[in-house]
Coordinates of C-alpha atoms and ligand atoms in Angstrom, one line a residue:
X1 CA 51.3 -11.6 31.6
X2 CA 52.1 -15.5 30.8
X3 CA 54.5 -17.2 28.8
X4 CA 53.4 -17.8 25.3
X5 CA 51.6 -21.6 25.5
X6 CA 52.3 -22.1 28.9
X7 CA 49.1 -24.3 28.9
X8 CA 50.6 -26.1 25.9
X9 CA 49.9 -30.0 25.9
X10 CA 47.1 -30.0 28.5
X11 CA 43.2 -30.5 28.4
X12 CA 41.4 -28.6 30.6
X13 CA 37.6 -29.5 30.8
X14 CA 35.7 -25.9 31.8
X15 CA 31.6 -26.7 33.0
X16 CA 29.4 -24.2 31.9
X17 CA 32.3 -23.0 29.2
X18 CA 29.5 -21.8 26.4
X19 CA 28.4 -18.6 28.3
X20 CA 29.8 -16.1 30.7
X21 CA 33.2 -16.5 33.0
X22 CA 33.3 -19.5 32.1
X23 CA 33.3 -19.0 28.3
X24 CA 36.1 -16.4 29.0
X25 CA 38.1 -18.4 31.2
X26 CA 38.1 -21.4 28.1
X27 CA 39.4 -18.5 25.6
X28 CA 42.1 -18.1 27.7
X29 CA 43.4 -21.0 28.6
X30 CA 43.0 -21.6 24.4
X31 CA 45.1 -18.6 23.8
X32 CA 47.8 -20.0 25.9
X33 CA 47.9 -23.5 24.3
X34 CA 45.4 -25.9 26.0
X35 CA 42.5 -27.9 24.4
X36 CA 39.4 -27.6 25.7
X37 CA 36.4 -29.5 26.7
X38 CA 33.4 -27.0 26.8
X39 CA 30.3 -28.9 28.4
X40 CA 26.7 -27.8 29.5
X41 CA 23.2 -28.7 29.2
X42 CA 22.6 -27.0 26.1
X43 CA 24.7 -28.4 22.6
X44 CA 24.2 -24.9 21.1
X45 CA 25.9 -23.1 23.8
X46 CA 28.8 -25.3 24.0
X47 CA 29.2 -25.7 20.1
X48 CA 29.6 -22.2 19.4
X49 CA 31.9 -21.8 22.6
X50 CA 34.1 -24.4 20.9
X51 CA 34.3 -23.6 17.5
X52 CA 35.6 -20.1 18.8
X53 CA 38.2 -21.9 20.5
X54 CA 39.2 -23.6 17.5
X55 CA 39.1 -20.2 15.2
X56 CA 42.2 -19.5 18.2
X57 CA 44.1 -22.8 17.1
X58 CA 43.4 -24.8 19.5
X59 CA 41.1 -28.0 19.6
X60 CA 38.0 -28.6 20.9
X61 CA 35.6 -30.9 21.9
X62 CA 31.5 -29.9 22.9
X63 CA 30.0 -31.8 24.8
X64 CA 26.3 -31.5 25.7
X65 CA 26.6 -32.7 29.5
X66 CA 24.1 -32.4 32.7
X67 CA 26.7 -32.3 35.3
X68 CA 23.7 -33.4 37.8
X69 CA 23.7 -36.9 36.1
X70 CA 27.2 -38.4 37.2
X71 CA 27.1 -41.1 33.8
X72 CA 27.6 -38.1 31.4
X73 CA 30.0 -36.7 33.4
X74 CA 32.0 -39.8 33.2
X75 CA 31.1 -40.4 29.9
X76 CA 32.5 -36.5 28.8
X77 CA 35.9 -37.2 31.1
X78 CA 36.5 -40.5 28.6
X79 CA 35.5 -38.8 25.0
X80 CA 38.2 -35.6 26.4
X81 CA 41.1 -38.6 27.6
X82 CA 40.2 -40.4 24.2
X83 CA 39.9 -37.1 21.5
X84 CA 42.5 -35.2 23.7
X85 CA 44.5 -37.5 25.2
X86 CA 44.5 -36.9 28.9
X87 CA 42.4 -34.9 31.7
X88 CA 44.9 -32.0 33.2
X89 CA 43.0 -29.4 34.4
X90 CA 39.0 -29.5 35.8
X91 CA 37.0 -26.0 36.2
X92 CA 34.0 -26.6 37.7
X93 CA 32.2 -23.4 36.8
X94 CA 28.4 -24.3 35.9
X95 CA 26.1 -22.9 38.2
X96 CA 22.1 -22.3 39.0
X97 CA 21.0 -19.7 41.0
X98 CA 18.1 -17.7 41.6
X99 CA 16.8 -15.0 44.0
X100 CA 14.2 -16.0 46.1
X101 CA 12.7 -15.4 49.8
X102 CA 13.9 -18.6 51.8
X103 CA 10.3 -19.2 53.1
X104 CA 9.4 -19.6 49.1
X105 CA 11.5 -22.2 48.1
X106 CA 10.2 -25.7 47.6
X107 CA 12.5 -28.6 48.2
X108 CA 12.9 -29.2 44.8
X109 CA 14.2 -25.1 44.2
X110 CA 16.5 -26.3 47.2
X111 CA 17.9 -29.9 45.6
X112 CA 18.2 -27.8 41.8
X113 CA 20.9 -25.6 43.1
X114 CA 22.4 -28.1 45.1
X115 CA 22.4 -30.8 42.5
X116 CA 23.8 -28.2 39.7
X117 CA 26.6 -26.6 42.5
X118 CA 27.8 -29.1 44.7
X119 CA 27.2 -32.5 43.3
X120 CA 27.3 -31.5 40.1
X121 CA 30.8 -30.4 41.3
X122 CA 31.6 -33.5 43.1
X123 CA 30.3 -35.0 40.0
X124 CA 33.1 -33.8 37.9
X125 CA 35.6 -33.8 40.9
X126 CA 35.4 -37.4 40.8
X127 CA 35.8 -38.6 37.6
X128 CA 38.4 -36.4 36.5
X129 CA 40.1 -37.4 40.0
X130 CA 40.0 -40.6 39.4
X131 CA 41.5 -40.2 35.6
X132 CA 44.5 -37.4 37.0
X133 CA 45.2 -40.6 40.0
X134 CA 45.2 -43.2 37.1
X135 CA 47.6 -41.2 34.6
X136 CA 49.9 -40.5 37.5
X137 CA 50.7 -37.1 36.6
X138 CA 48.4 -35.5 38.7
X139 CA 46.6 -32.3 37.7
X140 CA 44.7 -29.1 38.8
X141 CA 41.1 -28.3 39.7
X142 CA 39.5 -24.6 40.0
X143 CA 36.2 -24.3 41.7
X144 CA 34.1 -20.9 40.7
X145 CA 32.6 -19.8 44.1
X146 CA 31.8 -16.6 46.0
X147 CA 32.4 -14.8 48.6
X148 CA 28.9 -15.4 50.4
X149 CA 30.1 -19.4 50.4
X150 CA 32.1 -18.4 53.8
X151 CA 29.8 -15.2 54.6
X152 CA 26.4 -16.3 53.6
X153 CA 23.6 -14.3 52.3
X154 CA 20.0 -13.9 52.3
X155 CA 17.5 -14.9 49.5
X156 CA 19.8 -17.2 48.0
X157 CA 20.1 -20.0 50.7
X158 CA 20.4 -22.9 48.3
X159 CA 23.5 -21.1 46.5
X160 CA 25.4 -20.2 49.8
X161 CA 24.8 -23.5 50.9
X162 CA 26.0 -25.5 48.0
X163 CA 29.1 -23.0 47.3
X164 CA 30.2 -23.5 51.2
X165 CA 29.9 -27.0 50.5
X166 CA 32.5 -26.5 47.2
X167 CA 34.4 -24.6 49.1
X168 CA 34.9 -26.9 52.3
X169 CA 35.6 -30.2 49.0
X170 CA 38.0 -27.5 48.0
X171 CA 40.3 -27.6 51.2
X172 CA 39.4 -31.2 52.0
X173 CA 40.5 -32.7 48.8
X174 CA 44.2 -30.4 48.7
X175 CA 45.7 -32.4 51.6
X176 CA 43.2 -35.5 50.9
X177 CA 45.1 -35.9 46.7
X178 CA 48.2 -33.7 47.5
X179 CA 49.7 -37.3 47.0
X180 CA 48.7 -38.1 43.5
X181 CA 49.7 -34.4 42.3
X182 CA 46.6 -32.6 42.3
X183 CA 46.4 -29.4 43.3
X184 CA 42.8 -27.7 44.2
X185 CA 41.8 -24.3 44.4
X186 CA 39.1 -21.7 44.3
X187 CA 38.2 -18.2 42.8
X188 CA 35.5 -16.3 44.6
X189 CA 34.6 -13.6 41.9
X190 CA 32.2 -10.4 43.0
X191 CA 29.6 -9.0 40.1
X192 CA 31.2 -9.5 36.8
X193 CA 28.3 -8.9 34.4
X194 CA 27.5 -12.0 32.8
X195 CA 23.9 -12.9 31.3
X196 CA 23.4 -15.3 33.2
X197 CA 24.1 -13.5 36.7
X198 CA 22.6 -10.6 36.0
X199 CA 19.1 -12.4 34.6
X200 CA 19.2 -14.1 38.2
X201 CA 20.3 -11.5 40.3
X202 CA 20.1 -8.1 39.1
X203 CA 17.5 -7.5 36.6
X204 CA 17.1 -4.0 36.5
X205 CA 19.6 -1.2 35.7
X206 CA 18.6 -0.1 39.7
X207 CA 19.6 -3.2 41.3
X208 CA 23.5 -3.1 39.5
X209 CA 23.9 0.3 40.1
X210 CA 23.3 -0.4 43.9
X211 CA 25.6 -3.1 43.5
X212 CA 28.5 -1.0 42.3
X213 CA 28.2 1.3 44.9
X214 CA 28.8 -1.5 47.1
X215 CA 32.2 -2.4 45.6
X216 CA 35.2 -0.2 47.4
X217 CA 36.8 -0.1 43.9
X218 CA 32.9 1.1 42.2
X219 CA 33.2 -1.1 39.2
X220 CA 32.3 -4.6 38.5
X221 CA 35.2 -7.0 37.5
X222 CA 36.1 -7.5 33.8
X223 CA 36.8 -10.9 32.5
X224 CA 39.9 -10.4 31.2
X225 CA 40.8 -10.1 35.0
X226 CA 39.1 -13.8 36.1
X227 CA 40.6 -15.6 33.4
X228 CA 44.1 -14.3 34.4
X229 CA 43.7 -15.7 37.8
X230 CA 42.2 -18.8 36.4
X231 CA 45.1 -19.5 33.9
X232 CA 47.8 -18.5 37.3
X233 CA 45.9 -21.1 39.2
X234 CA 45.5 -24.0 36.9
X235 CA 49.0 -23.5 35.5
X236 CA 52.6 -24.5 37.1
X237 CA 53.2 -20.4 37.7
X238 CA 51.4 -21.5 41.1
X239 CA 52.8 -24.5 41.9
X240 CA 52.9 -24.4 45.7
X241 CA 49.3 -23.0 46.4
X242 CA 46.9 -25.5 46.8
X243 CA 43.3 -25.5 49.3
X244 CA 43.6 -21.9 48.5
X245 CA 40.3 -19.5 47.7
X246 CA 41.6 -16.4 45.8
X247 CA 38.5 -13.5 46.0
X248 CA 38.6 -11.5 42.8
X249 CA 35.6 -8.6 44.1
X250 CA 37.1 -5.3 44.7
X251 CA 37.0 -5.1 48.1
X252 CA 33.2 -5.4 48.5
X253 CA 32.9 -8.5 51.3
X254 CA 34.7 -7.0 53.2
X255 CA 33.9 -3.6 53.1
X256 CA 30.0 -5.3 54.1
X257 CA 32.2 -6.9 57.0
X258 CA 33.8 -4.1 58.7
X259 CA 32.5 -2.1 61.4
X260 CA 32.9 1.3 59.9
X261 CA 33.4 0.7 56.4
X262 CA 30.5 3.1 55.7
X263 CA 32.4 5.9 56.4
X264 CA 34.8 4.6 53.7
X265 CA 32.0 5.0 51.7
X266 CA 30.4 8.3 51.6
X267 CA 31.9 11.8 50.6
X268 CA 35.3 12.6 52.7
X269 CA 34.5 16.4 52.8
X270 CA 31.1 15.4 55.2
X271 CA 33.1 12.3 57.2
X272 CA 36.3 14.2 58.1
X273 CA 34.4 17.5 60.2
X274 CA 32.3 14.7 61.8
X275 CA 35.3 12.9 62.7
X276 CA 37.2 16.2 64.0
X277 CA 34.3 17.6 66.2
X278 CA 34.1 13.9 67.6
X279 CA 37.9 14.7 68.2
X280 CA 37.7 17.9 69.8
X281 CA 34.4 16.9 72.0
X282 CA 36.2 13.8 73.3
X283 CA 39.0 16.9 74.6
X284 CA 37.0 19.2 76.1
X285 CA 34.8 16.3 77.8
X286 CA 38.2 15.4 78.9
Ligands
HXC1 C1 12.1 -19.9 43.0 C2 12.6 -21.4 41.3 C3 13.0 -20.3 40.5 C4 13.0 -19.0 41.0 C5 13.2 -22.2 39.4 N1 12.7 -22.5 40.6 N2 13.4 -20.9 39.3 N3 12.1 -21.1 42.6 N4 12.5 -18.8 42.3 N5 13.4 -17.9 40.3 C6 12.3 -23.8 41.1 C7 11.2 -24.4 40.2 O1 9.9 -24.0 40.6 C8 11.4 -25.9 40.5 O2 10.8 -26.3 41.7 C9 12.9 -26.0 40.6 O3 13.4 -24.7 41.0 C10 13.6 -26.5 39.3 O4 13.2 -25.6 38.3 P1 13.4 -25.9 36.8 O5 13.1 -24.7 36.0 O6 12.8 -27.2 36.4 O7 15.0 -26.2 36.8 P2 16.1 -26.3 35.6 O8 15.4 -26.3 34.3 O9 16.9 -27.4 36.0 O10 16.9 -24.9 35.7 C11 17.8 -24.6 36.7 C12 17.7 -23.2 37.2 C13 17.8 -22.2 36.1 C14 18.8 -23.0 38.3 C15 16.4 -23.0 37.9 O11 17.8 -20.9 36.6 C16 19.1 -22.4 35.3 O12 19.2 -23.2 34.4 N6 20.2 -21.6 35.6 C17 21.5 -21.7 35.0 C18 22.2 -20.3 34.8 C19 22.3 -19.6 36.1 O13 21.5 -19.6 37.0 N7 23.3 -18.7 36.1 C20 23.6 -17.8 37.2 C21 24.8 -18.1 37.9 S1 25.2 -16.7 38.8 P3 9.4 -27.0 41.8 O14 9.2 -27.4 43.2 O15 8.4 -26.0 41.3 O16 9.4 -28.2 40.9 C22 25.9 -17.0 40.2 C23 26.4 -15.7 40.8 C24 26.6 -15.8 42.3 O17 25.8 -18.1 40.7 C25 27.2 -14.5 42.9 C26 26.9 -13.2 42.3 C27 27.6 -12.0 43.0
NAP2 P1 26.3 -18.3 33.5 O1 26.8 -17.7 32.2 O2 24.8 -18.4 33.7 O3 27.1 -19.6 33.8 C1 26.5 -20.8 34.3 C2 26.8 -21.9 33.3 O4 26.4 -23.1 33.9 C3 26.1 -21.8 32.0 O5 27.0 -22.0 30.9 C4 25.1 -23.1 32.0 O6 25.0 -23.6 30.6 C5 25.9 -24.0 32.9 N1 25.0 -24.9 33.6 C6 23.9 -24.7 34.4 N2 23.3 -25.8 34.8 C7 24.1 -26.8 34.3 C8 24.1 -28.2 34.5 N3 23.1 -28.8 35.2 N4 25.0 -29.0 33.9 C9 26.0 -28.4 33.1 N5 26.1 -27.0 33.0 C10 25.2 -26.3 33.6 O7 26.8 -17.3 34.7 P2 28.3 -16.8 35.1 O8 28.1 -15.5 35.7 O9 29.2 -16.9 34.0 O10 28.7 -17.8 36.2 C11 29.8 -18.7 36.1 C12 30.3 -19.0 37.5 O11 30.7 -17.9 38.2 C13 29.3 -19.7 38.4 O12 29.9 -20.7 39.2 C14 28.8 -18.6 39.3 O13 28.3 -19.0 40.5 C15 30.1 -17.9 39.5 N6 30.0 -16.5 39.9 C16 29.6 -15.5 39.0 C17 29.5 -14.2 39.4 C18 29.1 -13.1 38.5 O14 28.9 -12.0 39.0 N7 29.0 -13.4 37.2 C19 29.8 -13.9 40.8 C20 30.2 -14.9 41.7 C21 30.3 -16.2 41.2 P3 23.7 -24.4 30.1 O15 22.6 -23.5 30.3 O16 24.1 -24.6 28.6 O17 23.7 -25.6 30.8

């Protein structure tokens, strides 16, 4: 689908890189000629991540980082300008999340996911703003959201409302750095099964299931198909996009949003008769 190394010669620091989309979305950009910072909380998850980016030929740097805690964040931007060279591309990917009744949460549930999401985003944002600004050449940033960040949704308040906030840096910042080359954009992915997402959000084989039959397409999304987008976004194929949120969920928000989407959704052999006797009552009613 790409050009052979069409990432060649750039460093693209991926948050949350040892697990999940985010893990996928560093092979990738590897496979196409990048180096890689992986960074997270935990040193194991972001070692193994990167020595599988180095079996691929490319290099790699771990770096155990709590994105909350803005003086590692700055400190991981300066080891990846220093071991790599420069700071080109910024995915801010790491996430918290959890399912919880609103009128459960304590403040400090609240600030967790806000802290991890937002500021944790803003964290990053920052300092690898400020290093793109320095060099001159400008960069790109990708910010993992979801659709509920412009819909909402229910029982996981904290996550809608730090995603919204990513999503509204997002736009802000495209016109705000257009001047110093950097591009921002965002990926609002539906269910892709990850470990991570489905230990917060659907535990049981029940809950998925229900989620698939939510999706228009009825299948959750496979990697492969996220790290594509990821690699088109934070790579000079899209070039004049920028303040831009791509979804990547197979139809379901809005098949939620529309007003008779159900009827999309169950057997066509019960909808149409309904449909035609509606039809032919609406004639002889006149
Ligand atoms: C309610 C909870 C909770 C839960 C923790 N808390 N889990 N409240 N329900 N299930 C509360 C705690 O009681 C505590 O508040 C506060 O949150 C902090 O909890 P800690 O365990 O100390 O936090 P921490 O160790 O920093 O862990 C952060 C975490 C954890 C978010 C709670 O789940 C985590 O590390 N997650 C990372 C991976 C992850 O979540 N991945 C999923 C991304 S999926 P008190 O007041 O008691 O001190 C995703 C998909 C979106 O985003 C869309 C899908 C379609
Ligand atoms: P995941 O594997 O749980 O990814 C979350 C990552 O964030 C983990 O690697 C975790 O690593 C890291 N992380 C958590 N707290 C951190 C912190 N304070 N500092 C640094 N890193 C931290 O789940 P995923 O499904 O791949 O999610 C990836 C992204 O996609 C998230 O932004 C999520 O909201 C988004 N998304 C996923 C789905 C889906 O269905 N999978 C749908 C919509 C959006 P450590 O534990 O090592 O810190």
């Amino acid at each position: 689908m790409f050009k052979e190394r069409c990432l060649e010669g750039r460093t693209a620091i991926v948050t949350g890189g040892g697990t999940g989309l985010g893990l996928s979305m560093a092979l990738k950009f590897a496979d196409l000629g990048a180096n890689l910072v992986i960074a997270s909380r935990s040193l194991e998850h972001v070692e193994s991540a990167a020595e599988r980016v180095r079996e691929r030929g490319a290099k790699a740097i771990a770096v155990a980082c709590d994105v909350r805690k803005f003086e590692e964040v700055e400190a991981m931007m300066d080891r990846a300008e220093e071991d790599l060279g420069s700071v080109d591309i910024l995915v801010n990917n790491a996430a918290g999340n959890f399912l919880c009744p609103t009128e459960d949460l304590t403040p400090n549930a609240f600030a967790t996911v806000i802290g991890i999401v937002l500021q944790g985003s803003f964290h990053c944002t920052l300092a690898a703003g400020r290093k793109m600004i320095a060099s001159g050449k400008g960069g790109t940033m990708l910010n993992i959201l979801t659709s509920y960040a412009w819909t909402g949704s229910g029982f996981v308040v904290p996550s809608a409302a730090a995603k919204a906030g990513v999503l509204a840096m997002t736009r802000s910042l495209a016109v705000e750095w257009a001047k110093y080359k950097i591009r921002v954009n965002g990926i609002a992915p539906g269910p892709f099964p990850t470990e991570g997402a489905w230990a917060a959000l659907l535990p049981t084989p029940e809950m998925a299931e229900a989620a698939k039959n939510k999706i228009p397409l009825k299948r959750f999304g496979e990697h492969e198909e996220l790290a594509n987008l990821a690699v088109y976004l934070v790579s000079d194929y899209s070039g004049y996009i920028t303040g831009d949120t791509v979804t990547i969920d197979g139809g379901e928000w809005l098949a939620g949003a529309g007003e008779f989407n159900q009827l999309a959704m169950a057997d066509p052999a019960a909808v149409k008769p309904l449909i035609a006797a509606m039809r032919s009552g609406q004639k002889k009613g006149g």
